[in-house]
Amino acid sequence: MNLTAKAIILIIILMFPIFVLHTYSHRESIQTLETEIDRANSHRLSYYLHHIETTIDQVSFFAGILMNDSDVSYFAAHYPTETGYDRHAILKTIEEKMRLFSSSFSNKWSNRIAIYFPPSQTAVSSHPGVDYDEEQLRGKLSQQWSYATINTNNIERNVLTRVFTKPNYKPDNAFESPFLIEITLFADNISTLLDTFKTEGINDPFYYHNKSQYILNNSADQAIVSEIMKHLPNTNQAEKLVVQVAGKTYGVYTQPSSRMDWVLVDYVPLEDIMSPLTKSKTLFDYSIALLMIIGIVAACLLYYYVQIPIRIMSRGVSKFRQGKYSTRLLTTNRDFSLLFQSFNEMTSEIQRLIEKVYMEEIRYKEAVMKQLQSQINPHFLYNCFAFIVSMAKLNNNHTIVAMGHSLADYYKYSTRNEQLVTNVREELDFVKNYLDIMNLQLDKFDYNLQVDPVMMDQKIPRLLIQPLIENAIVHGLEPKLGRGNLWITGVSLGTDNMIIVEDDGVGASQEEIEALNKSTGSLDKINGTGIGLWNVHQRLFHYFGPHSRLEIEASPLGGLRVKMVWKNQL
């Protein structure tokens, strides 16, 4: 571990206990504040809900009074069908009483009271526009408050409504009752009450039954409320939730009503409440960070003026060890300039000596390539001349001319010793000349040559493919009875190139093929059978390196298949 690292670690060790202590104190403060917020919100929700339930209780009390009102009971019992002044008078009396009850609500909530008399199908209301509609009334029969939309003065308004019956009547036999009382509370009342609750803090309360039935305050954020409603639990217990909406964290508090199947919900932005503590924590963190930065800068100055020059020297030695002999060191540090200069002079001299040895090795490889190239079978020339002499005795001048042209092109290419490298296109033209010469002599095989066009400009040693062709003809096709076939195929496989020479000649046994593969892959020179293949493998190895290879295997057509593989040179 260097000196700079030790200094930085020491600074961290000194600052760590302070940071941990402050983090613990901050967490305890956050927990205490959250507890107080939870308690305050729970009490506030209970207080708000009490206002709503008090009104509900008052409504239920008024419904009970009307249930026992003598005028209502008298009309239901004595005037089911009669008409006249008395009927109209008692209805007016009942209507006046309902208006009195409607206006006597302690919190001045907008409401509507209606009494329905099923026997006479009569309706009386504290507000005009209420008719007896049994089908509509049947949909409202319930022992709970229901949420609905009504039309008053051509205006659609949301309401909470409930139909009260005498104790011995239930929703299934409610229309057997002498009368039914419907009390309607307009949702605007609760929205106004929620507005009053909202002015007491940064909260945003709403009254919730389900995702389609809820009452908002008049300035509620609909988008936030919609997201919060997705997370509300189905429970009759007071709950506290933490919800993420649009990247902000909200504390959501619920208080179920014991009078209605509704829940009073309130939410507060926790981040805004916690912001003073968060800012204090952030300021402390910045202070700690600043002190650490000052200490690290001091350590970095030591690192820059001492550690970096030493590291540059170490990396330079490592690169030199990896074979990058042109590595030189540069520095503006005057204290290390003499050391760097000495290193550069030493590496320069070593590079010069290595390059000298490398050039000697290249010249040696060229000499080996020329020596291997000179080992191509000289008996081929003798056979050609013998063939020409035979054709001359037979006066077959056309064949002699064809042989002469092919032989001239063949040796024009093969005797250019000043160039050790050619491309695949020129090598294939040379192979065609050789095949034409052998066909003139033997006249017992056909050949097919297909090479991927992208390989044509690939550089290869001269006279690399011809020995494979010669081996296939001499050892495979020539001993075969009847005509044979020879296929020369070239395939480009990304970074690899492959030349395949395949014949349908007499072939060889598996033991002979294994012996050929073993002798061909040997680095020691061999004599006798397989010297041509060994020669090709050696030239591949010297030119393309150890990733090149020569593979010999049995062909499904009966002869041999020889694969010559090498990688593209960069």
Coordinates of C-alpha atoms in Angstrom, one line a residue:
M1 CA 0.0 0.0 0.0
N2 CA 1.5 3.3 -1.1
L3 CA 1.8 6.4 1.1
T4 CA -1.1 8.3 -0.6
A5 CA -3.5 5.4 0.1
K6 CA -2.4 5.3 3.7
A7 CA -3.0 9.0 4.1
I8 CA -6.5 8.8 2.5
I9 CA -7.4 5.8 4.7
L10 CA -6.4 7.7 7.8
I11 CA -8.6 10.7 6.8
I12 CA -11.5 8.3 6.3
I13 CA -11.0 6.6 9.7
L14 CA -11.0 10.0 11.4
M15 CA -14.2 11.2 9.7
F16 CA -16.1 8.0 9.9
P17 CA -17.1 8.1 13.6
I18 CA -18.3 11.7 13.2
F19 CA -20.4 10.7 10.2
V20 CA -21.9 7.7 11.8
L21 CA -22.8 9.6 15.0
H22 CA -24.5 12.4 13.0
T23 CA -26.3 9.8 10.8
Y24 CA -27.7 8.1 13.9
S25 CA -28.8 11.3 15.4
H26 CA -30.5 12.3 12.2
R27 CA -32.3 9.0 11.9
E28 CA -33.6 9.3 15.5
S29 CA -34.9 12.8 14.8
I30 CA -36.7 11.6 11.6
Q31 CA -38.3 8.7 13.5
T32 CA -39.5 11.0 16.3
L33 CA -40.9 13.5 13.8
E34 CA -42.7 10.8 11.9
T35 CA -44.2 9.5 15.1
E36 CA -45.5 13.0 16.0
I37 CA -46.9 13.5 12.4
D38 CA -48.7 10.1 12.6
R39 CA -50.2 11.0 15.9
A40 CA -51.3 14.5 14.8
N41 CA -52.8 13.3 11.6
S42 CA -54.7 10.5 13.3
H43 CA -56.2 12.9 15.9
R44 CA -57.0 15.4 13.1
L45 CA -58.8 12.7 11.0
S46 CA -60.8 11.5 14.0
Y47 CA -61.8 15.1 14.7
Y48 CA -62.8 15.7 11.0
L49 CA -64.7 12.4 10.8
H50 CA -66.6 13.3 14.0
H51 CA -68.0 16.4 12.3
I52 CA -69.3 14.3 9.4
E53 CA -70.7 11.6 11.7
T54 CA -72.4 14.1 13.9
T55 CA -74.3 15.4 10.9
I56 CA -75.2 11.8 9.9
D57 CA -76.5 11.1 13.5
Q58 CA -78.5 14.3 13.4
V59 CA -80.1 13.3 10.1
S60 CA -81.0 9.9 11.5
F61 CA -82.5 11.6 14.5
F62 CA -84.7 13.8 12.3
A63 CA -85.8 10.7 10.3
G64 CA -86.8 9.1 13.6
I65 CA -88.9 12.2 14.6
L66 CA -90.7 12.1 11.2
M67 CA -91.3 8.4 11.6
N68 CA -93.3 9.2 14.8
D69 CA -94.8 12.4 13.6
S70 CA -98.6 12.4 14.1
D71 CA -99.4 14.2 10.9
V72 CA -97.4 11.8 8.8
S73 CA -98.9 8.8 10.5
Y74 CA -102.4 10.3 10.3
F75 CA -102.1 11.0 6.5
A76 CA -100.7 7.5 5.9
A77 CA -103.6 5.9 7.8
H78 CA -106.7 8.1 6.8
Y79 CA -105.9 9.6 3.4
P80 CA -104.7 6.9 1.1
T81 CA -107.0 7.8 -1.8
E82 CA -109.3 10.7 -0.8
T83 CA -108.8 14.2 -2.4
G84 CA -109.9 17.6 -1.3
Y85 CA -109.0 20.4 0.9
D86 CA -108.2 18.4 4.0
R87 CA -105.8 16.2 2.1
H88 CA -104.1 19.3 0.6
A89 CA -103.9 21.0 4.1
I90 CA -102.3 18.1 5.9
L91 CA -99.8 17.7 3.0
K92 CA -98.9 21.3 3.3
T93 CA -98.4 20.9 7.1
I94 CA -96.1 17.9 6.5
E95 CA -94.2 19.9 3.9
E96 CA -93.7 22.8 6.3
K97 CA -92.4 20.5 9.0
M98 CA -89.9 19.0 6.6
R99 CA -88.7 22.4 5.5
L100 CA -88.3 23.3 9.2
F101 CA -86.3 20.1 9.8
S102 CA -84.2 20.8 6.6
S103 CA -83.3 24.3 7.7
S104 CA -82.5 23.3 11.3
F105 CA -79.3 21.4 10.6
S106 CA -76.6 22.7 13.0
N107 CA -74.0 23.0 10.3
K108 CA -76.4 24.4 7.6
W109 CA -75.7 21.5 5.2
S110 CA -77.7 21.6 2.0
N111 CA -80.3 18.7 2.1
R112 CA -83.5 17.4 0.9
I113 CA -86.2 15.5 2.8
A114 CA -88.9 13.5 1.0
I115 CA -91.7 11.2 2.3
Y116 CA -93.2 8.6 0.0
F117 CA -96.6 7.0 0.7
P118 CA -96.7 3.7 -1.2
P119 CA -100.5 3.0 -0.7
S120 CA -101.5 6.3 -2.3
Q121 CA -98.3 6.7 -4.4
T122 CA -97.8 10.2 -3.1
A123 CA -94.6 12.1 -2.5
V124 CA -94.0 15.1 -0.3
S125 CA -90.6 16.9 -0.2
S126 CA -88.9 19.9 1.4
H127 CA -87.9 20.9 -2.1
P128 CA -90.1 21.0 -5.2
G129 CA -89.6 18.6 -8.1
V130 CA -89.9 15.2 -6.3
D131 CA -92.4 12.7 -7.7
Y132 CA -93.4 9.2 -6.6
D133 CA -91.3 6.8 -8.7
E134 CA -91.4 3.3 -7.3
E135 CA -88.7 1.9 -9.6
Q136 CA -86.3 4.7 -8.8
L137 CA -87.1 4.5 -5.1
R138 CA -86.6 0.7 -5.1
G139 CA -83.0 1.2 -6.3
K140 CA -82.3 3.4 -3.3
L141 CA -83.6 0.9 -0.7
S142 CA -80.7 0.0 1.6
Q143 CA -79.7 0.2 5.2
Q144 CA -76.6 2.2 4.3
W145 CA -76.0 5.6 2.8
S146 CA -75.5 5.4 -1.0
Y147 CA -73.8 7.6 -3.4
A148 CA -75.8 8.9 -6.4
T149 CA -76.3 11.7 -8.9
I150 CA -79.6 13.6 -9.1
N151 CA -81.0 16.4 -11.2
T152 CA -82.0 19.5 -9.5
N153 CA -83.1 22.5 -11.5
N154 CA -81.5 20.9 -14.6
I155 CA -78.1 20.6 -12.8
E156 CA -76.5 17.2 -12.1
R157 CA -75.3 17.0 -8.5
N158 CA -73.7 14.3 -6.4
V159 CA -75.4 13.3 -3.2
L160 CA -75.4 10.9 -0.3
T161 CA -78.9 9.5 0.2
R162 CA -80.7 7.0 2.4
V163 CA -84.3 5.7 2.7
F164 CA -85.6 5.1 6.2
T165 CA -88.4 2.6 7.0
K166 CA -90.2 1.7 10.1
P167 CA -88.3 -0.9 12.3
N168 CA -90.4 -3.8 11.3
Y169 CA -89.9 -3.3 7.5
K170 CA -86.9 -4.3 5.5
P171 CA -85.8 -3.5 2.0
D172 CA -87.6 -6.6 0.6
N173 CA -91.0 -5.6 2.0
A174 CA -90.4 -1.8 2.3
F175 CA -93.4 -0.9 0.0
E176 CA -95.8 -2.6 2.4
S177 CA -94.9 0.2 4.8
P178 CA -97.4 3.1 5.1
F179 CA -94.6 5.6 4.2
L180 CA -90.9 5.8 3.5
I181 CA -88.6 8.7 4.4
E182 CA -85.7 9.7 2.1
I183 CA -83.0 12.1 3.3
T184 CA -80.5 13.4 0.8
L185 CA -77.3 15.2 1.7
F186 CA -75.5 17.1 -1.2
A187 CA -71.8 16.1 -1.6
D188 CA -71.0 19.9 -1.9
N189 CA -71.5 20.0 1.9
I190 CA -68.7 17.5 2.5
S191 CA -66.4 19.2 -0.1
T192 CA -66.9 22.5 1.8
L193 CA -66.2 20.8 5.1
L194 CA -63.0 19.2 3.6
D195 CA -61.9 22.7 2.4
T196 CA -62.1 23.8 6.0
F197 CA -60.0 20.8 7.1
K198 CA -57.5 21.6 4.4
T199 CA -56.9 25.2 5.5
E200 CA -55.4 23.9 8.8
G201 CA -52.2 22.4 7.2
I202 CA -50.5 21.2 4.1
N203 CA -52.8 18.2 3.9
D204 CA -55.4 17.3 1.1
P205 CA -58.3 15.3 2.6
F206 CA -61.0 13.4 0.6
Y207 CA -63.9 11.1 1.5
Y208 CA -63.6 7.7 -0.2
H209 CA -66.0 4.7 -0.8
N210 CA -64.5 3.1 -3.9
K211 CA -62.6 4.1 -7.0
S212 CA -65.8 5.5 -8.6
Q213 CA -67.4 6.9 -5.5
Y214 CA -65.5 9.6 -3.7
I215 CA -65.8 13.2 -2.6
L216 CA -62.9 15.7 -3.0
N217 CA -62.3 19.1 -1.5
N218 CA -62.7 21.9 -4.0
S219 CA -59.0 22.4 -4.6
A220 CA -57.8 18.8 -4.6
D221 CA -55.1 17.6 -6.9
Q222 CA -57.1 15.0 -9.0
A223 CA -53.9 13.3 -10.4
I224 CA -52.3 12.7 -7.0
V225 CA -55.7 11.5 -5.5
S226 CA -56.2 9.1 -8.4
E227 CA -52.7 7.5 -7.8
I228 CA -53.3 7.3 -4.0
M229 CA -56.6 5.6 -4.4
K230 CA -54.9 2.8 -6.3
H231 CA -53.0 1.9 -3.0
L232 CA -55.8 2.3 -0.5
P233 CA -56.5 -1.0 1.4
N234 CA -59.9 -2.6 1.8
T235 CA -60.0 -2.6 5.6
N236 CA -62.1 -1.1 8.5
Q237 CA -59.0 -0.2 10.5
A238 CA -57.2 3.1 10.5
E239 CA -54.1 2.8 8.4
K240 CA -50.9 4.7 7.5
L241 CA -49.3 4.2 4.0
V242 CA -46.3 5.6 2.3
V243 CA -46.9 6.1 -1.4
Q244 CA -44.6 7.3 -4.2
V245 CA -46.4 9.6 -6.7
A246 CA -44.6 11.4 -9.5
G247 CA -41.3 11.0 -7.7
K248 CA -42.5 12.5 -4.4
T249 CA -43.2 10.6 -1.1
Y250 CA -46.6 11.0 0.6
G251 CA -47.8 9.8 3.9
V252 CA -51.4 8.6 3.5
Y253 CA -53.7 8.3 6.6
T254 CA -57.1 6.6 6.6
Q255 CA -59.9 6.7 9.2
P256 CA -63.0 4.5 8.5
S257 CA -66.5 5.8 9.5
S258 CA -68.5 3.8 12.0
R259 CA -71.7 5.3 10.6
M260 CA -71.1 4.8 6.9
D261 CA -69.1 2.4 4.7
W262 CA -66.8 5.3 3.8
V263 CA -63.2 6.2 4.7
L264 CA -61.9 9.7 5.4
V265 CA -58.4 9.9 3.7
D266 CA -55.8 12.5 4.2
Y267 CA -52.3 12.7 2.7
V268 CA -49.3 15.0 3.4
P269 CA -46.0 15.4 1.4
L270 CA -43.4 13.9 3.8
E271 CA -40.5 15.4 1.9
D272 CA -41.8 18.9 2.5
I273 CA -42.3 18.2 6.2
M274 CA -38.9 16.6 6.6
S275 CA -37.1 19.3 4.5
P276 CA -35.6 21.2 7.5
L277 CA -34.0 18.0 8.9
T278 CA -33.0 17.0 5.4
K279 CA -31.3 20.3 4.7
S280 CA -29.5 20.1 8.0
K281 CA -28.3 16.6 7.2
T282 CA -27.2 17.7 3.7
L283 CA -25.3 20.7 5.1
F284 CA -23.4 18.4 7.5
D285 CA -22.7 15.9 4.8
Y286 CA -21.3 18.7 2.6
S287 CA -19.1 19.9 5.5
I288 CA -17.7 16.4 6.0
A289 CA -17.2 16.0 2.3
L290 CA -15.3 19.3 2.1
L291 CA -13.0 18.3 4.9
M292 CA -12.3 15.0 3.2
I293 CA -11.7 16.7 -0.1
I294 CA -9.1 19.0 1.5
G295 CA -7.4 16.0 3.1
I296 CA -7.5 14.0 -0.2
V297 CA -6.1 17.0 -2.2
A298 CA -3.2 17.1 0.2
A299 CA -2.7 13.4 -0.3
C300 CA -3.1 13.7 -4.1
L301 CA -0.3 16.4 -4.3
L302 CA 2.0 13.8 -2.7
Y303 CA 0.7 11.2 -5.1
Y304 CA 1.2 13.5 -8.1
Y305 CA 4.8 14.5 -7.3
V306 CA 6.1 11.2 -5.9
Q307 CA 3.8 8.3 -6.6
I308 CA 2.9 9.0 -10.2
P309 CA 6.5 9.1 -11.5
I310 CA 7.2 5.8 -9.7
R311 CA 4.1 4.3 -11.3
I312 CA 5.0 5.6 -14.7
M313 CA 8.4 3.9 -14.3
S314 CA 6.7 0.6 -13.2
R315 CA 4.3 0.6 -16.1
G316 CA 7.1 1.4 -18.6
V317 CA 9.1 -1.7 -17.3
S318 CA 5.9 -3.8 -17.5
K319 CA 5.2 -2.7 -21.1
F320 CA 8.8 -3.4 -22.1
R321 CA 8.5 -6.9 -20.5
Q322 CA 5.4 -7.5 -22.7
G323 CA 7.4 -6.8 -25.9
K324 CA 6.6 -3.1 -26.4
Y325 CA 10.2 -2.1 -27.0
S326 CA 9.3 1.3 -28.3
T327 CA 8.1 2.4 -24.8
R328 CA 9.5 5.7 -23.7
L329 CA 8.8 7.6 -20.5
L330 CA 7.8 11.3 -20.4
T331 CA 7.7 13.5 -17.3
T332 CA 7.7 17.2 -16.3
N333 CA 8.9 16.3 -12.8
R334 CA 12.5 17.6 -12.6
D335 CA 13.2 15.3 -9.6
F336 CA 12.7 12.2 -11.8
S337 CA 14.0 13.6 -15.2
L338 CA 17.5 12.1 -14.9
L339 CA 16.1 8.6 -14.0
F340 CA 13.6 8.7 -16.9
Q341 CA 16.3 9.8 -19.3
S342 CA 18.5 6.9 -18.3
F343 CA 15.6 4.5 -18.7
N344 CA 14.8 5.8 -22.2
E345 CA 18.4 5.5 -23.3
M346 CA 18.6 1.9 -22.0
T347 CA 15.3 0.9 -23.8
S348 CA 16.4 2.6 -27.0
E349 CA 19.6 0.5 -27.1
I350 CA 17.7 -2.7 -26.3
Q351 CA 15.2 -2.0 -29.0
R352 CA 17.9 -1.5 -31.6
L353 CA 19.5 -4.9 -30.6
I354 CA 16.2 -6.7 -30.7
E355 CA 15.3 -5.3 -34.1
K356 CA 18.7 -6.4 -35.4
V357 CA 18.0 -9.9 -34.2
Y358 CA 14.5 -9.8 -35.6
M359 CA 15.8 -8.9 -39.1
E360 CA 18.2 -11.7 -39.0
E361 CA 15.4 -14.1 -38.1
I362 CA 13.3 -12.7 -41.1
R363 CA 16.3 -13.3 -43.5
Y364 CA 16.6 -16.8 -42.0
K365 CA 12.9 -17.6 -42.6
E366 CA 13.2 -16.3 -46.2
A367 CA 16.2 -18.6 -46.8
V368 CA 14.2 -21.6 -45.3
M369 CA 11.2 -20.7 -47.6
K370 CA 13.4 -20.7 -50.7
Q371 CA 15.0 -24.0 -49.7
L372 CA 11.5 -25.5 -49.2
Q373 CA 10.3 -24.2 -52.5
S374 CA 13.3 -25.7 -54.3
Q375 CA 12.2 -29.1 -53.0
I376 CA 9.2 -29.3 -55.4
N377 CA 9.5 -32.6 -57.2
P378 CA 12.0 -32.2 -60.2
H379 CA 10.7 -35.4 -61.8
F380 CA 7.7 -33.5 -63.1
L381 CA 9.9 -31.7 -65.7
Y382 CA 11.4 -35.0 -66.8
N383 CA 7.9 -36.5 -67.3
C384 CA 6.8 -33.6 -69.4
F385 CA 9.8 -33.8 -71.7
A386 CA 9.2 -37.6 -72.1
F387 CA 5.6 -36.9 -73.0
I388 CA 6.6 -34.3 -75.6
V389 CA 9.1 -36.8 -77.1
S390 CA 6.4 -39.4 -77.3
M391 CA 3.9 -37.0 -78.9
A392 CA 6.6 -36.0 -81.4
K393 CA 7.1 -39.6 -82.5
L394 CA 3.4 -39.8 -83.0
N395 CA 3.3 -36.5 -85.0
N396 CA 0.7 -35.2 -82.5
N397 CA 1.7 -31.5 -83.0
H398 CA -1.5 -30.1 -81.5
T399 CA -0.8 -31.8 -78.2
I400 CA 2.8 -30.8 -78.3
V401 CA 1.8 -27.1 -78.8
A402 CA -0.7 -27.3 -75.9
M403 CA 1.9 -28.9 -73.6
G404 CA 4.5 -26.4 -74.6
H405 CA 2.3 -23.4 -73.8
S406 CA 1.1 -24.9 -70.5
L407 CA 4.6 -25.9 -69.5
A408 CA 6.0 -22.4 -70.4
D409 CA 3.3 -20.7 -68.2
Y410 CA 4.0 -23.3 -65.4
Y411 CA 7.7 -22.6 -65.2
K412 CA 7.4 -18.9 -65.8
Y413 CA 5.5 -18.8 -62.5
S414 CA 7.4 -21.4 -60.6
T415 CA 10.9 -20.1 -61.3
R416 CA 10.3 -16.5 -60.0
N417 CA 12.4 -17.0 -56.9
E418 CA 12.7 -13.3 -56.3
Q419 CA 9.1 -13.3 -55.1
L420 CA 8.2 -15.7 -52.3
V421 CA 4.6 -14.4 -51.9
T422 CA 1.7 -14.3 -54.3
N423 CA -2.1 -14.1 -54.1
V424 CA -4.7 -16.8 -54.3
R425 CA -5.8 -15.7 -57.8
E426 CA -2.3 -16.1 -59.3
E427 CA -1.8 -19.4 -57.5
L428 CA -5.0 -20.8 -58.9
D429 CA -4.0 -19.8 -62.4
F430 CA -0.8 -21.8 -61.9
V431 CA -2.8 -24.7 -60.6
K432 CA -5.0 -24.7 -63.7
N433 CA -1.8 -24.9 -65.9
Y434 CA -0.6 -27.8 -63.8
L435 CA -4.0 -29.6 -64.1
D436 CA -4.0 -29.1 -67.9
I437 CA -0.5 -30.6 -68.2
M438 CA -1.4 -33.6 -66.1
N439 CA -4.6 -34.1 -68.1
L440 CA -2.6 -34.1 -71.3
Q441 CA -0.3 -36.8 -69.9
L442 CA -3.0 -39.0 -68.2
D443 CA -6.3 -38.0 -69.7
K444 CA -8.2 -39.8 -66.9
F445 CA -9.7 -37.2 -64.6
D446 CA -12.0 -34.1 -64.5
Y447 CA -11.6 -31.3 -62.1
N448 CA -13.9 -28.6 -60.6
L449 CA -12.5 -25.4 -59.1
Q450 CA -14.7 -23.1 -56.9
V451 CA -13.1 -20.5 -54.7
D452 CA -14.9 -17.7 -52.7
P453 CA -14.1 -14.4 -54.6
V454 CA -13.3 -12.6 -51.3
M455 CA -10.2 -14.9 -51.0
M456 CA -8.7 -14.1 -54.4
D457 CA -6.5 -11.2 -53.1
Q458 CA -5.3 -13.1 -49.9
K459 CA -1.5 -13.3 -49.8
I460 CA 0.0 -16.8 -49.6
P461 CA 3.4 -18.4 -50.2
R462 CA 4.0 -19.3 -53.9
L463 CA 3.6 -23.0 -54.9
L464 CA 1.5 -23.8 -51.8
I465 CA -1.6 -25.4 -53.4
Q466 CA 0.1 -27.3 -56.3
P467 CA 1.7 -30.0 -54.1
L468 CA -1.8 -30.9 -52.7
I469 CA -3.1 -31.3 -56.3
E470 CA -0.1 -33.3 -57.3
N471 CA -0.5 -35.6 -54.2
A472 CA -4.2 -36.2 -55.1
I473 CA -3.4 -37.1 -58.7
V474 CA -0.3 -39.3 -58.1
H475 CA -1.5 -41.2 -55.1
G476 CA -5.3 -41.1 -55.6
L477 CA -6.5 -40.7 -59.2
E478 CA -3.6 -42.2 -61.2
P479 CA -3.8 -45.7 -59.6
K480 CA -7.6 -45.7 -60.0
L481 CA -9.2 -47.8 -62.7
G482 CA -11.2 -45.5 -65.0
R483 CA -11.7 -41.8 -64.8
G484 CA -11.8 -39.9 -61.6
N485 CA -12.8 -36.4 -60.3
L486 CA -10.9 -33.7 -58.4
W487 CA -12.5 -30.8 -56.5
I488 CA -10.6 -27.7 -55.4
T489 CA -12.8 -25.5 -53.1
G490 CA -11.9 -22.2 -51.3
V491 CA -14.0 -20.9 -48.4
S492 CA -13.7 -17.7 -46.4
L493 CA -14.8 -18.2 -42.7
G494 CA -14.6 -14.7 -41.2
T495 CA -11.0 -14.5 -40.0
D496 CA -10.1 -17.9 -41.3
N497 CA -9.5 -19.1 -44.9
M498 CA -9.7 -22.7 -46.1
I499 CA -8.6 -24.5 -49.3
I500 CA -10.0 -28.0 -49.7
V501 CA -8.6 -30.5 -52.2
E502 CA -10.7 -33.6 -52.5
D503 CA -10.6 -36.6 -54.9
D504 CA -12.6 -39.8 -55.4
G505 CA -9.4 -41.9 -56.0
V506 CA -8.2 -45.0 -54.3
G507 CA -7.9 -43.3 -50.9
A508 CA -6.0 -44.7 -47.9
S509 CA -6.7 -46.7 -44.7
Q510 CA -7.4 -45.0 -41.4
E511 CA -4.0 -46.0 -40.1
E512 CA -2.3 -44.5 -43.1
I513 CA -4.3 -41.3 -42.7
E514 CA -3.3 -41.0 -39.0
A515 CA 0.4 -41.7 -40.0
L516 CA 0.2 -38.9 -42.6
N517 CA -1.3 -36.4 -40.1
K518 CA 1.4 -37.3 -37.6
S519 CA 4.3 -37.0 -40.0
T520 CA 2.9 -33.8 -41.6
G521 CA 2.6 -32.0 -38.3
S522 CA 6.1 -32.9 -37.3
L523 CA 8.7 -30.2 -37.2
D524 CA 11.5 -32.6 -38.1
K525 CA 12.2 -33.2 -41.8
I526 CA 10.9 -36.5 -43.2
N527 CA 11.8 -38.5 -46.2
G528 CA 9.8 -40.7 -48.6
T529 CA 6.0 -40.7 -48.6
G530 CA 4.3 -37.4 -47.4
I531 CA 7.3 -35.1 -48.1
G532 CA 5.0 -32.9 -50.3
L533 CA 2.4 -32.5 -47.6
W534 CA 5.1 -31.9 -45.0
N535 CA 6.6 -29.2 -47.2
V536 CA 3.3 -27.4 -47.5
H537 CA 2.7 -27.6 -43.7
Q538 CA 6.2 -26.2 -43.0
R539 CA 5.6 -23.3 -45.4
L540 CA 2.2 -22.6 -43.8
F541 CA 3.8 -22.6 -40.4
H542 CA 6.7 -20.3 -41.3
Y543 CA 4.4 -17.8 -43.1
F544 CA 1.1 -17.8 -41.1
G545 CA 2.3 -19.0 -37.7
P546 CA 1.2 -21.8 -35.4
H547 CA -2.6 -21.1 -36.0
S548 CA -2.3 -22.4 -39.5
R549 CA -2.8 -26.2 -40.1
L550 CA -3.1 -29.0 -42.6
E551 CA -5.7 -31.7 -42.0
I552 CA -6.0 -35.0 -43.8
E553 CA -9.2 -37.1 -43.7
A554 CA -11.1 -39.7 -45.7
S555 CA -13.5 -38.4 -48.3
P556 CA -17.1 -39.7 -48.4
L557 CA -16.4 -40.1 -52.2
G558 CA -13.8 -42.8 -51.6
G559 CA -10.6 -40.8 -51.8
L560 CA -8.9 -38.3 -49.5
R561 CA -9.8 -34.8 -48.4
V562 CA -7.0 -32.4 -47.5
K563 CA -7.8 -29.1 -45.7
M564 CA -5.4 -26.2 -45.6
V565 CA -6.4 -23.5 -43.1
W566 CA -4.9 -20.2 -42.2
K567 CA -5.9 -16.9 -40.5
N568 CA -6.1 -13.5 -42.2
Q569 CA -3.1 -11.4 -41.7
L570 CA -3.6 -8.0 -40.3

